[in-house]
Short mmCIF file of C-alpha atoms and ligand atoms in Angstrom, two decimals:
data_model
loop_
_atom_site.label_atom_id
_atom_site.label_comp_id
_atom_site.label_asym_id
_atom_site.label_seq_id
_atom_site.Cartn_x
_atom_site.Cartn_y
_atom_site.Cartn_z
CA MET X 1082 -91.53 -31.33 -15.52
CA THR X 1083 -92.21 -34.50 -17.39
CA THR X 1084 -89.85 -37.40 -17.73
CA GLN X 1085 -89.42 -36.46 -21.38
CA GLN X 1086 -87.50 -33.40 -20.34
CA ALA X 1087 -84.16 -33.15 -22.09
CA ASP X 1088 -80.85 -32.62 -20.32
CA TYR X 1089 -79.41 -29.50 -21.88
CA LEU X 1090 -80.59 -26.61 -23.98
CA ILE X 1091 -77.79 -24.68 -25.68
CA ALA X 1092 -79.81 -21.50 -26.10
CA ASN X 1093 -79.64 -18.26 -28.09
CA GLY X 1094 -76.43 -19.04 -29.98
CA LEU X 1095 -75.62 -18.88 -33.66
CA VAL X 1096 -75.50 -22.51 -34.80
CA VAL X 1097 -72.97 -23.13 -37.56
CA SER X 1098 -73.11 -25.96 -40.10
CA GLY X 1099 -71.13 -26.51 -43.27
CA THR X 1100 -73.76 -24.57 -45.19
CA CYS X 1101 -75.14 -21.86 -42.94
CA VAL X 1102 -75.17 -19.85 -39.73
CA ALA X 1103 -78.55 -19.53 -37.99
CA LYS X 1104 -79.87 -18.36 -34.63
CA GLN X 1105 -81.08 -21.66 -33.22
CA ASP X 1106 -81.23 -23.63 -30.01
CA VAL X 1107 -79.80 -27.11 -29.60
CA LEU X 1108 -81.57 -29.60 -27.37
CA VAL X 1109 -79.53 -32.45 -25.93
CA LYS X 1110 -81.08 -35.59 -24.51
CA GLY X 1111 -78.80 -38.26 -23.12
CA GLU X 1112 -75.79 -38.61 -25.38
CA ALA X 1113 -77.42 -37.28 -28.54
CA ILE X 1114 -78.81 -34.15 -30.12
CA ALA X 1115 -82.61 -34.29 -29.89
CA ARG X 1116 -83.58 -31.17 -31.78
CA VAL X 1117 -82.11 -28.09 -33.47
CA GLY X 1118 -84.31 -25.11 -34.24
CA ALA X 1119 -85.56 -21.63 -33.49
CA ASP X 1120 -88.70 -22.85 -31.79
CA VAL X 1121 -87.45 -25.04 -28.93
CA PRO X 1122 -89.34 -24.17 -25.69
CA LYS X 1123 -86.99 -22.80 -23.04
CA GLY X 1124 -88.35 -25.15 -20.39
CA ALA X 1125 -87.56 -28.19 -22.49
CA ALA X 1126 -84.35 -29.05 -20.64
CA LYS X 1127 -83.14 -29.37 -17.08
CA LYS X 1128 -80.20 -27.09 -17.71
CA VAL X 1129 -79.77 -24.13 -20.05
CA ILE X 1130 -76.40 -23.08 -21.43
CA ASP X 1131 -76.72 -19.50 -22.59
CA ALA X 1132 -74.80 -19.06 -25.83
CA SER X 1133 -75.94 -15.49 -26.57
CA GLY X 1134 -73.42 -13.68 -28.75
CA LYS X 1135 -71.54 -16.91 -29.36
CA TYR X 1136 -71.24 -19.54 -32.07
CA VAL X 1137 -72.35 -23.11 -31.51
CA LEU X 1138 -70.19 -25.49 -33.53
CA PRO X 1139 -69.97 -29.25 -33.95
CA GLY X 1140 -66.95 -30.41 -31.94
CA VAL X 1141 -63.74 -30.31 -33.93
CA ILE X 1142 -62.27 -33.62 -35.12
CA ASP X 1143 -58.49 -33.71 -34.98
CA ALA X 1144 -57.58 -36.51 -37.37
CA HIS X 1145 -53.82 -36.04 -37.09
CA ASN X 1146 -51.92 -36.44 -33.82
CA HIS X 1147 -49.30 -38.56 -32.09
CA PRO X 1148 -50.02 -38.79 -28.34
CA ASP X 1149 -47.11 -41.08 -27.61
CA ASN X 1150 -44.38 -38.80 -26.28
CA SER X 1151 -44.78 -36.67 -23.08
CA ASP X 1152 -48.50 -36.43 -23.66
CA LYS X 1153 -50.37 -39.69 -23.98
CA MET X 1154 -54.12 -40.05 -24.53
CA ASP X 1155 -54.85 -38.77 -21.00
CA THR X 1156 -53.31 -35.31 -21.11
CA PHE X 1157 -53.55 -34.90 -24.86
CA SER X 1158 -57.31 -35.42 -24.80
CA VAL X 1159 -57.70 -32.82 -22.03
CA SER X 1160 -55.64 -30.28 -23.93
CA ALA X 1161 -57.60 -31.00 -27.11
CA ALA X 1162 -60.91 -30.53 -25.29
CA TYR X 1163 -59.81 -27.09 -24.11
CA GLY X 1164 -59.18 -26.30 -27.77
CA GLY X 1165 -62.72 -27.23 -28.86
CA ILE X 1166 -61.80 -30.69 -30.13
CA THR X 1167 -64.20 -33.52 -29.26
CA THR X 1168 -62.90 -36.42 -31.35
CA ILE X 1169 -59.28 -37.42 -31.79
CA ILE X 1170 -57.88 -39.86 -34.33
CA PRO X 1171 -54.27 -40.62 -33.42
CA PHE X 1172 -51.68 -42.52 -35.39
CA ILE X 1173 -50.76 -45.90 -33.98
CA ARG X 1174 -47.48 -47.56 -34.81
CA SER X 1175 -46.15 -50.99 -33.97
CA GLY X 1176 -43.75 -50.89 -31.05
CA ARG X 1177 -45.23 -47.74 -29.50
CA HIS X 1178 -48.11 -47.21 -27.03
CA GLN X 1179 -47.40 -48.28 -23.49
CA GLY X 1180 -44.35 -50.25 -24.39
CA ALA X 1181 -46.16 -52.44 -26.88
CA SER X 1182 -44.00 -54.74 -28.84
CA GLY X 1183 -44.94 -56.91 -31.73
CA THR X 1184 -47.34 -56.25 -34.52
CA ILE X 1185 -49.39 -53.23 -35.45
CA VAL X 1186 -52.51 -55.22 -34.54
CA ASP X 1187 -51.14 -55.64 -30.98
CA ALA X 1188 -50.34 -51.94 -30.84
CA VAL X 1189 -53.90 -51.06 -31.89
CA LYS X 1190 -55.35 -53.32 -29.17
CA ARG X 1191 -53.20 -51.67 -26.52
CA PHE X 1192 -54.03 -48.24 -27.87
CA ILE X 1193 -57.79 -48.88 -27.66
CA GLU X 1194 -57.44 -50.15 -24.10
CA GLU X 1195 -55.36 -47.12 -23.15
CA GLY X 1196 -57.86 -44.71 -24.71
CA GLN X 1197 -60.88 -46.28 -23.03
CA ARG X 1198 -59.11 -46.08 -19.69
CA THR X 1199 -57.48 -42.64 -19.90
CA SER X 1200 -58.97 -40.42 -22.62
CA VAL X 1201 -61.65 -37.83 -21.91
CA LEU X 1202 -62.66 -37.74 -25.59
CA ASP X 1203 -63.97 -40.32 -28.03
CA PHE X 1204 -61.26 -41.56 -30.33
CA GLY X 1205 -60.61 -43.48 -33.51
CA GLY X 1206 -57.27 -44.61 -34.83
CA HIS X 1207 -55.13 -44.71 -37.95
CA ALA X 1208 -52.46 -47.37 -38.41
CA SER X 1209 -49.01 -46.20 -39.42
CA LEU X 1210 -47.42 -48.89 -41.55
CA VAL X 1211 -43.66 -49.00 -41.45
CA GLY X 1212 -41.18 -51.00 -43.48
CA GLY X 1213 -41.28 -54.05 -41.20
CA ASP X 1214 -45.06 -54.51 -40.99
CA ASP X 1215 -46.70 -57.51 -42.66
CA VAL X 1216 -49.26 -55.65 -44.74
CA GLU X 1217 -50.93 -58.73 -46.26
CA ARG X 1218 -51.75 -60.06 -42.82
CA ASP X 1219 -52.37 -56.80 -40.98
CA VAL X 1220 -54.37 -54.53 -43.31
CA PRO X 1221 -57.48 -56.79 -43.50
CA ALA X 1222 -57.26 -57.50 -39.74
CA LEU X 1223 -57.08 -53.81 -38.90
CA ILE X 1224 -60.06 -52.92 -41.08
CA ARG X 1225 -62.09 -55.57 -39.23
CA MET X 1226 -61.09 -53.73 -36.01
CA GLY X 1227 -62.42 -50.44 -37.40
CA VAL X 1228 -59.03 -48.97 -38.29
CA LEU X 1229 -59.70 -47.97 -41.89
CA SER X 1230 -56.84 -45.65 -42.65
CA PHE X 1231 -53.23 -46.59 -43.26
CA LYS X 1232 -50.50 -44.02 -43.12
CA MET X 1233 -47.29 -44.55 -44.94
CA TYR X 1234 -44.15 -42.46 -44.79
CA MET X 1235 -42.52 -41.74 -48.14
CA THR X 1236 -39.62 -40.30 -46.16
CA TYR X 1237 -37.20 -41.32 -43.38
CA PRO X 1238 -35.66 -44.33 -45.21
CA ARG X 1239 -32.59 -44.40 -42.94
CA ARG X 1240 -34.72 -44.42 -39.81
CA GLY X 1241 -36.57 -47.53 -40.94
CA ILE X 1242 -39.87 -45.67 -41.04
CA MET X 1243 -40.25 -45.25 -44.80
CA ILE X 1244 -42.22 -47.99 -46.47
CA PRO X 1245 -40.64 -48.96 -49.79
CA ASP X 1246 -42.76 -48.22 -52.83
CA ASP X 1247 -43.46 -51.87 -53.66
CA ARG X 1248 -44.84 -52.53 -50.15
CA MET X 1249 -46.70 -49.24 -50.29
CA VAL X 1250 -48.49 -50.11 -53.53
CA LEU X 1251 -49.45 -53.48 -52.05
CA ALA X 1252 -50.80 -51.86 -48.88
CA ILE X 1253 -52.78 -49.29 -50.90
CA ALA X 1254 -54.26 -52.06 -53.05
CA LEU X 1255 -55.22 -54.06 -49.95
CA ALA X 1256 -56.77 -51.00 -48.31
CA SER X 1257 -58.78 -50.39 -51.47
CA ARG X 1258 -59.98 -54.00 -51.66
CA GLU X 1259 -61.07 -54.03 -48.00
CA GLY X 1260 -62.85 -50.65 -48.01
CA GLY X 1261 -60.18 -48.58 -46.32
CA LEU X 1262 -58.08 -45.66 -47.39
CA ALA X 1263 -54.42 -44.78 -47.68
CA MET X 1264 -52.65 -41.82 -46.09
CA VAL X 1265 -49.20 -40.56 -46.92
CA HIS X 1266 -46.54 -38.30 -45.52
CA ALA X 1267 -45.53 -37.03 -48.94
CA GLU X 1268 -41.86 -36.10 -49.11
CA ASN X 1269 -39.19 -37.83 -51.18
CA GLY X 1270 -37.01 -39.40 -48.49
CA TYR X 1271 -34.08 -40.45 -50.65
CA VAL X 1272 -33.42 -36.93 -51.89
CA ILE X 1273 -33.84 -35.50 -48.39
CA ASP X 1274 -31.30 -37.95 -47.00
CA TYR X 1275 -28.90 -37.02 -49.78
CA LEU X 1276 -29.28 -33.29 -49.10
CA GLU X 1277 -29.04 -33.74 -45.33
CA GLU X 1278 -25.87 -35.79 -45.72
CA ARG X 1279 -24.38 -33.19 -48.03
CA PHE X 1280 -25.18 -30.30 -45.67
CA ILE X 1281 -23.71 -32.18 -42.73
CA SER X 1282 -20.53 -32.96 -44.66
CA GLU X 1283 -20.19 -29.26 -45.47
CA GLY X 1284 -20.75 -28.25 -41.83
CA LYS X 1285 -24.09 -26.63 -42.67
CA VAL X 1286 -26.02 -27.83 -39.62
CA SER X 1287 -27.61 -24.66 -38.23
CA ALA X 1288 -31.35 -24.01 -38.37
CA GLU X 1289 -31.24 -22.06 -41.63
CA TYR X 1290 -30.22 -25.24 -43.50
CA TYR X 1291 -33.17 -27.29 -42.34
CA ALA X 1292 -35.80 -26.04 -44.82
CA PRO X 1293 -33.39 -26.21 -47.78
CA SER X 1294 -32.76 -29.87 -46.89
CA ARG X 1295 -36.43 -30.61 -47.63
CA PRO X 1296 -37.35 -28.43 -50.62
CA ARG X 1297 -40.97 -27.96 -51.64
CA ILE X 1298 -40.57 -29.85 -54.91
CA LEU X 1299 -39.91 -33.06 -52.95
CA GLU X 1300 -43.37 -32.80 -51.45
CA ALA X 1301 -44.96 -32.10 -54.81
CA GLU X 1302 -43.20 -35.09 -56.36
CA ALA X 1303 -44.37 -37.40 -53.60
CA VAL X 1304 -47.97 -36.15 -53.82
CA MET X 1305 -47.88 -36.91 -57.54
CA ARG X 1306 -46.45 -40.39 -56.93
CA ALA X 1307 -48.93 -41.23 -54.16
CA ALA X 1308 -51.85 -40.05 -56.28
CA THR X 1309 -50.57 -42.17 -59.16
CA TYR X 1310 -50.51 -45.27 -56.95
CA ALA X 1311 -53.98 -44.44 -55.61
CA SER X 1312 -55.31 -44.02 -59.11
CA THR X 1313 -53.92 -47.32 -60.37
CA THR X 1314 -55.28 -49.22 -57.35
CA ASP X 1315 -58.59 -47.28 -57.18
CA CYS X 1316 -57.99 -46.35 -53.54
CA PRO X 1317 -59.01 -43.17 -51.73
CA MET X 1318 -55.86 -41.27 -50.73
CA TYR X 1319 -55.45 -38.73 -47.91
CA VAL X 1320 -52.30 -36.62 -48.00
CA VAL X 1321 -51.39 -35.41 -44.51
CA HIS X 1322 -49.89 -32.02 -43.70
CA LEU X 1323 -49.64 -30.38 -47.10
CA SER X 1324 -47.27 -27.45 -46.93
CA ALA X 1325 -45.91 -26.56 -50.37
CA ARG X 1326 -47.55 -24.27 -52.90
CA GLU X 1327 -46.42 -26.57 -55.74
CA SER X 1328 -48.58 -29.39 -54.36
CA MET X 1329 -51.80 -27.50 -55.03
CA ASP X 1330 -51.78 -27.84 -58.83
CA ILE X 1331 -51.11 -31.55 -58.50
CA VAL X 1332 -54.01 -32.02 -56.08
CA ALA X 1333 -56.25 -29.97 -58.39
CA ASN X 1334 -55.29 -32.04 -61.41
CA TRP X 1335 -56.05 -35.37 -59.74
CA LYS X 1336 -59.28 -34.17 -58.16
CA ASP X 1337 -60.39 -32.97 -61.59
CA GLN X 1338 -59.72 -36.46 -62.91
CA GLY X 1339 -62.04 -37.93 -60.31
CA LEU X 1340 -59.55 -39.41 -57.86
CA ARG X 1341 -60.78 -39.47 -54.26
CA LEU X 1342 -57.75 -37.47 -53.16
CA TYR X 1343 -58.08 -35.60 -49.88
CA GLY X 1344 -55.70 -32.89 -48.73
CA GLU X 1345 -54.94 -31.94 -45.15
CA THR X 1346 -52.96 -29.01 -43.85
CA CYS X 1347 -52.10 -27.92 -40.30
CA PRO X 1348 -52.29 -24.62 -38.43
CA GLN X 1349 -48.50 -24.35 -38.51
CA TYR X 1350 -48.48 -24.42 -42.33
CA LEU X 1351 -51.13 -21.72 -42.36
CA ALA X 1352 -49.68 -19.34 -39.80
CA LEU X 1353 -45.95 -19.97 -39.32
CA THR X 1354 -42.98 -19.63 -41.66
CA ASP X 1355 -39.30 -20.51 -41.82
CA GLU X 1356 -38.70 -17.33 -39.83
CA ALA X 1357 -39.85 -19.31 -36.75
CA MET X 1358 -37.29 -21.99 -37.60
CA ARG X 1359 -34.51 -19.42 -37.77
CA ARG X 1360 -35.65 -17.95 -34.45
CA ASP X 1361 -36.54 -21.06 -32.45
CA GLY X 1362 -34.28 -23.69 -34.01
CA ALA X 1363 -35.03 -27.23 -32.87
CA LEU X 1364 -38.38 -26.29 -31.31
CA ALA X 1365 -39.71 -25.34 -34.76
CA LYS X 1366 -38.39 -28.47 -36.47
CA ILE X 1367 -41.27 -30.27 -38.12
CA ALA X 1368 -41.55 -32.20 -41.35
CA PRO X 1369 -42.44 -30.97 -43.89
CA PRO X 1370 -40.58 -27.85 -42.75
CA LEU X 1371 -42.14 -24.46 -42.15
CA ARG X 1372 -42.09 -22.64 -45.45
CA GLU X 1373 -42.67 -19.15 -46.88
CA PRO X 1374 -45.59 -16.69 -46.63
CA GLU X 1375 -46.55 -17.61 -50.22
CA ASP X 1376 -47.03 -21.20 -49.09
CA ASN X 1377 -49.22 -20.11 -46.15
CA GLU X 1378 -51.42 -18.23 -48.61
CA ALA X 1379 -51.54 -21.20 -50.99
CA MET X 1380 -52.76 -23.40 -48.11
CA TRP X 1381 -55.45 -20.86 -47.18
CA GLU X 1382 -56.51 -20.63 -50.80
CA GLY X 1383 -56.63 -24.43 -51.00
CA LEU X 1384 -58.87 -24.51 -47.94
CA ALA X 1385 -61.16 -21.88 -49.44
CA THR X 1386 -61.42 -23.48 -52.88
CA GLY X 1387 -61.75 -27.13 -51.84
CA LEU X 1388 -58.30 -28.41 -52.81
CA ILE X 1389 -57.60 -28.91 -49.12
CA ASP X 1390 -60.34 -30.79 -47.30
CA THR X 1391 -59.26 -30.84 -43.65
CA VAL X 1392 -57.06 -29.27 -40.99
CA GLY X 1393 -55.26 -31.50 -38.48
CA SER X 1394 -52.92 -30.54 -35.68
CA ASP X 1395 -50.01 -33.01 -35.99
CA PHE X 1396 -49.66 -32.68 -32.22
CA CYS X 1397 -46.69 -34.68 -30.92
CA GLY X 1398 -46.61 -33.73 -27.24
CA PHE X 1399 -42.90 -33.03 -26.99
CA THR X 1400 -41.21 -31.15 -24.18
CA LYS X 1401 -38.34 -28.81 -24.94
CA ALA X 1402 -35.95 -31.30 -23.37
CA GLN X 1403 -37.18 -34.07 -25.67
CA LYS X 1404 -36.76 -31.84 -28.70
CA ARG X 1405 -33.21 -31.00 -27.71
CA SER X 1406 -32.27 -34.62 -27.15
CA GLY X 1407 -33.76 -35.86 -30.38
CA GLY X 1408 -36.97 -37.09 -28.74
CA ARG X 1409 -38.41 -40.36 -29.86
CA THR X 1410 -36.50 -40.41 -33.10
CA PRO X 1411 -34.24 -43.45 -33.19
CA THR X 1412 -30.60 -42.37 -33.09
CA PRO X 1413 -29.40 -42.01 -36.65
CA GLU X 1414 -26.21 -43.79 -37.56
CA PRO X 1415 -23.27 -41.59 -36.56
CA ARG X 1416 -22.26 -39.30 -39.36
CA ASN X 1417 -19.48 -36.77 -39.05
CA PRO X 1418 -19.86 -36.60 -35.28
CA GLY X 1419 -17.09 -34.02 -35.06
CA ILE X 1420 -19.10 -31.31 -36.74
CA ARG X 1421 -20.76 -28.87 -34.39
CA VAL X 1422 -21.81 -25.28 -34.73
CA GLN X 1423 -23.03 -22.76 -32.22
CA GLY X 1424 -26.66 -23.52 -31.32
CA SER X 1425 -29.34 -21.57 -29.52
CA GLU X 1426 -30.26 -22.50 -25.97
CA SER X 1427 -33.52 -23.92 -27.29
CA GLY X 1428 -32.00 -26.59 -29.46
CA PRO X 1429 -29.13 -28.89 -30.23
CA GLN X 1430 -26.15 -27.60 -32.12
CA ASN X 1431 -26.89 -29.79 -35.11
CA ILE X 1432 -30.43 -29.14 -36.36
CA PHE X 1433 -30.45 -32.51 -38.10
CA GLU X 1434 -30.22 -34.28 -34.73
CA ALA X 1435 -33.28 -32.58 -33.20
CA ALA X 1436 -36.61 -34.41 -32.98
CA PHE X 1437 -39.38 -33.80 -35.50
CA GLY X 1438 -42.72 -32.47 -34.25
CA GLY X 1439 -44.56 -29.73 -32.41
CA ASN X 1440 -47.52 -29.01 -30.16
CA SER X 1441 -50.48 -27.29 -31.76
CA ALA X 1442 -53.77 -29.03 -30.95
CA GLU X 1443 -55.17 -26.65 -28.38
CA GLN X 1444 -54.27 -23.70 -30.59
CA MET X 1445 -55.65 -25.17 -33.83
CA LEU X 1446 -59.23 -23.84 -33.73
CA PRO X 1447 -58.31 -20.30 -32.62
CA VAL X 1448 -55.51 -20.09 -35.19
CA VAL X 1449 -57.73 -21.26 -38.06
CA TYR X 1450 -60.62 -19.07 -36.88
CA HIS X 1451 -58.44 -16.00 -36.44
CA GLY X 1452 -56.41 -16.30 -39.62
CA GLY X 1453 -59.28 -17.72 -41.65
CA VAL X 1454 -62.56 -16.18 -40.54
CA ASN X 1455 -61.41 -12.95 -38.85
CA GLN X 1456 -59.11 -12.18 -41.73
CA GLY X 1457 -61.61 -13.05 -44.42
CA ARG X 1458 -59.83 -16.00 -46.01
CA ILE X 1459 -62.52 -18.62 -45.32
CA THR X 1460 -66.11 -18.45 -44.13
CA LEU X 1461 -67.26 -19.86 -40.83
CA PRO X 1462 -69.28 -22.63 -42.55
CA ARG X 1463 -66.15 -23.59 -44.49
CA LEU X 1464 -64.27 -23.82 -41.19
CA VAL X 1465 -66.93 -26.24 -39.96
CA GLN X 1466 -66.58 -28.27 -43.15
CA VAL X 1467 -62.81 -28.62 -42.90
CA MET X 1468 -62.52 -29.08 -39.13
CA CYS X 1469 -65.70 -31.01 -38.30
CA GLU X 1470 -67.70 -32.45 -41.21
CA ASN X 1471 -65.00 -33.53 -43.63
CA PRO X 1472 -62.83 -35.53 -41.23
CA ALA X 1473 -65.96 -37.39 -40.10
CA LYS X 1474 -66.98 -38.06 -43.70
CA ILE X 1475 -63.55 -39.21 -44.80
CA PHE X 1476 -62.87 -41.52 -41.85
CA GLY X 1477 -66.26 -43.24 -41.70
CA LEU X 1478 -67.73 -41.41 -38.68
CA TYR X 1479 -70.41 -39.24 -40.32
CA PRO X 1480 -73.14 -38.37 -39.32
CA GLN X 1481 -72.51 -39.69 -35.79
CA LYS X 1482 -69.71 -37.14 -35.53
CA GLY X 1483 -68.98 -33.81 -37.23
CA THR X 1484 -72.48 -32.35 -37.39
CA LEU X 1485 -75.19 -30.85 -35.20
CA GLN X 1486 -78.30 -32.66 -36.33
CA PRO X 1487 -80.91 -34.74 -34.52
CA GLY X 1488 -79.55 -38.19 -33.74
CA ALA X 1489 -75.90 -37.20 -33.93
CA ASP X 1490 -73.70 -37.47 -30.85
CA ALA X 1491 -74.04 -34.32 -28.76
CA ASP X 1492 -70.46 -33.16 -29.39
CA ILE X 1493 -70.83 -29.41 -29.10
CA VAL X 1494 -68.50 -26.46 -28.77
CA VAL X 1495 -69.52 -22.95 -27.78
CA PHE X 1496 -67.11 -20.51 -29.37
CA ASP X 1497 -66.87 -16.90 -28.19
CA PRO X 1498 -65.65 -14.67 -31.04
CA SER X 1499 -65.04 -11.75 -28.67
CA VAL X 1500 -62.39 -13.35 -26.46
CA LYS X 1501 -58.98 -11.83 -27.10
CA HIS X 1502 -56.20 -14.09 -25.86
CA THR X 1503 -52.54 -14.85 -26.29
CA LEU X 1504 -51.45 -18.33 -27.28
CA GLY X 1505 -48.51 -19.89 -25.51
CA ALA X 1506 -47.16 -22.62 -23.29
CA ALA X 1507 -48.55 -20.99 -20.14
CA ALA X 1508 -52.08 -21.16 -21.53
CA GLN X 1509 -52.09 -24.77 -22.72
CA HIS X 1510 -53.18 -27.83 -20.75
CA CYS X 1511 -50.72 -30.52 -21.80
CA LYS X 1512 -47.39 -31.74 -20.51
CA ALA X 1513 -45.65 -30.38 -23.57
CA ASP X 1514 -44.07 -27.12 -22.46
CA PHE X 1515 -43.91 -25.13 -25.68
CA THR X 1516 -45.94 -24.34 -28.76
CA GLY X 1517 -44.99 -22.82 -32.10
CA PHE X 1518 -47.67 -20.20 -31.60
CA GLU X 1519 -46.06 -18.67 -28.50
CA GLY X 1520 -47.07 -15.03 -28.14
CA MET X 1521 -49.60 -15.00 -30.99
CA GLU X 1522 -52.61 -12.79 -30.20
CA VAL X 1523 -55.91 -14.06 -31.52
CA LEU X 1524 -59.55 -13.11 -31.27
CA GLY X 1525 -61.98 -15.95 -30.54
CA ASN X 1526 -61.82 -19.06 -28.39
CA ALA X 1527 -63.74 -22.18 -27.41
CA VAL X 1528 -65.35 -21.55 -24.03
CA PHE X 1529 -67.47 -24.69 -23.57
CA THR X 1530 -66.96 -28.25 -24.77
CA MET X 1531 -69.53 -31.05 -24.53
CA GLN X 1532 -69.06 -34.62 -25.65
CA ARG X 1533 -71.89 -37.12 -26.01
CA GLY X 1534 -74.07 -34.97 -23.80
CA GLU X 1535 -71.56 -34.61 -21.00
CA VAL X 1536 -69.80 -31.34 -20.23
CA VAL X 1537 -66.04 -31.69 -20.66
CA ILE X 1538 -64.88 -28.06 -20.30
CA GLU X 1539 -66.94 -25.27 -18.73
CA GLY X 1540 -65.75 -22.01 -17.19
CA GLY X 1541 -62.17 -23.01 -17.85
CA GLU X 1542 -62.54 -26.15 -15.73
CA LEU X 1543 -62.25 -29.79 -16.74
CA ARG X 1544 -65.52 -31.48 -15.76
CA ARG X 1545 -65.21 -34.96 -17.22
CA LYS X 1546 -63.27 -37.81 -15.71
CA PRO X 1547 -61.56 -40.39 -17.88
CA GLY X 1548 -63.18 -43.78 -18.39
CA LYS X 1549 -66.13 -42.82 -20.56
CA ALA X 1550 -64.43 -42.34 -23.90
CA LYS X 1551 -65.58 -44.59 -26.70
CA TYR X 1552 -63.41 -46.18 -29.33
CA LEU X 1553 -64.92 -45.25 -32.68
CA ALA X 1554 -64.60 -48.09 -35.15
CA GLY X 1555 -64.71 -46.58 -38.63
CA ASP X 1556 -67.39 -47.93 -40.94
CA PRO X 1557 -65.91 -49.03 -44.30
CA GLY X 1558 -69.31 -48.40 -45.87
CA LEU X 1559 -69.13 -44.74 -44.86
CA ALA X 1560 -65.46 -43.93 -45.39
CA ALA X 1561 -64.24 -41.68 -48.19
CA TYR X 1562 -67.80 -40.44 -48.24
CA ALA X 1563 -67.78 -38.21 -51.28
CA PRO X 1564 -68.68 -39.52 -54.69
CA LYS X 1565 -65.66 -39.71 -56.92
CA GLY X 1566 -64.47 -36.42 -58.23
CA HIS X 1567 -66.30 -34.28 -55.71
CA ALA X 1568 -64.89 -32.49 -52.74
CA VAL X 1569 -66.32 -33.89 -49.55
CA GLY X 1570 -67.61 -30.53 -48.51
ZN1 ZN M 2968 -47.83 -36.43 -37.99
#
């Protein structure tokens, strides 16, 4: 063959974009997609991947994860690749990442070095700004480093993680001025601390009291407040892990007014409820808490109608032992240490002392496909919008990432809709030894993952070695892609 021969032909599959599903072949040359169409000659590539009877998707972008507990970038990226994810955008916080101390800028530098050395997937980064960060100095510096998105916690005041509203408004205004965007964990932390304290003082520390300590209205209030700040500073705003049905009307109202407000939810808020909390105790402790079936349906409806723009995993990489011991969470000041109730073997006796966070990256695509597409709640193109295209568009990576079109990075997933499998700890490829989706039977799974033209997962085997991952500096000119008042996809 000639030297123009391409490297791979992904043949005979159904190629899915955000607008259609079509029987097409995808030709990969080097690190990029060379051609997509129904008329690609079969001899055009050195190797043919037969995707008959399968879907060919752009690699999923997981824009919400915290690989700084048991799983770091090395094992997290492998687990993500098995789940059909090809780009990860973790949260970086000062004082984390390989023992970094000092500023958030230092933490980002260490994080990039760690990712280039250990990740098997390309990665970007968001900066988490906490109360102690110098936002005037750091926000412009971070944007110059390609970190465009700044997450702020409207909760956890006693743990020193919440950023006070005055600092938050300043950070949002700076992000807006410099071409970045703001992200919030929207829950009213003062009211949560009050309720938690009250429950503890009354001896109500078993799992059933966890969700009532963080009622839905506290999320809705914080979404409203964050959107108000974004509106007055003209800044795009991304609300992570929406969970409460009451938040949907608020998002709808602000989107109607033209605010670039983006909503994210997670597989756990689509497919799990407070029943899991009552059963699994500490292992199911996440914030916002797992809610009711009506909230799951509201999240699905938001995904279908455009109120919710993306799905992220919120993977934390905790082991059961870390969850029991409170994990990375700084020890709260001692409060009523004498109070203890009977706990399950999977968690501490006081639910308020358990760590926040779960493990759900590898399961994310099958859970959203199964509950969304198989059960008729969203279409397959909509899945590609919310899991591939929109995160790329919002975080300044489109069209290099998130789409199968000529010139884009060859980040490709072959998804077999006929594979029936059971989700659980035994089937995942991370150090974390549990998942909230334990025992869930789903139909459909990623069976092949390629990133920038190199096979990462094939036949259940990891093919790529670390050391080739690229740090993806977000482009401020491309971020928050949609024109004002329009859903990104
Ligand atoms: Zn998170």
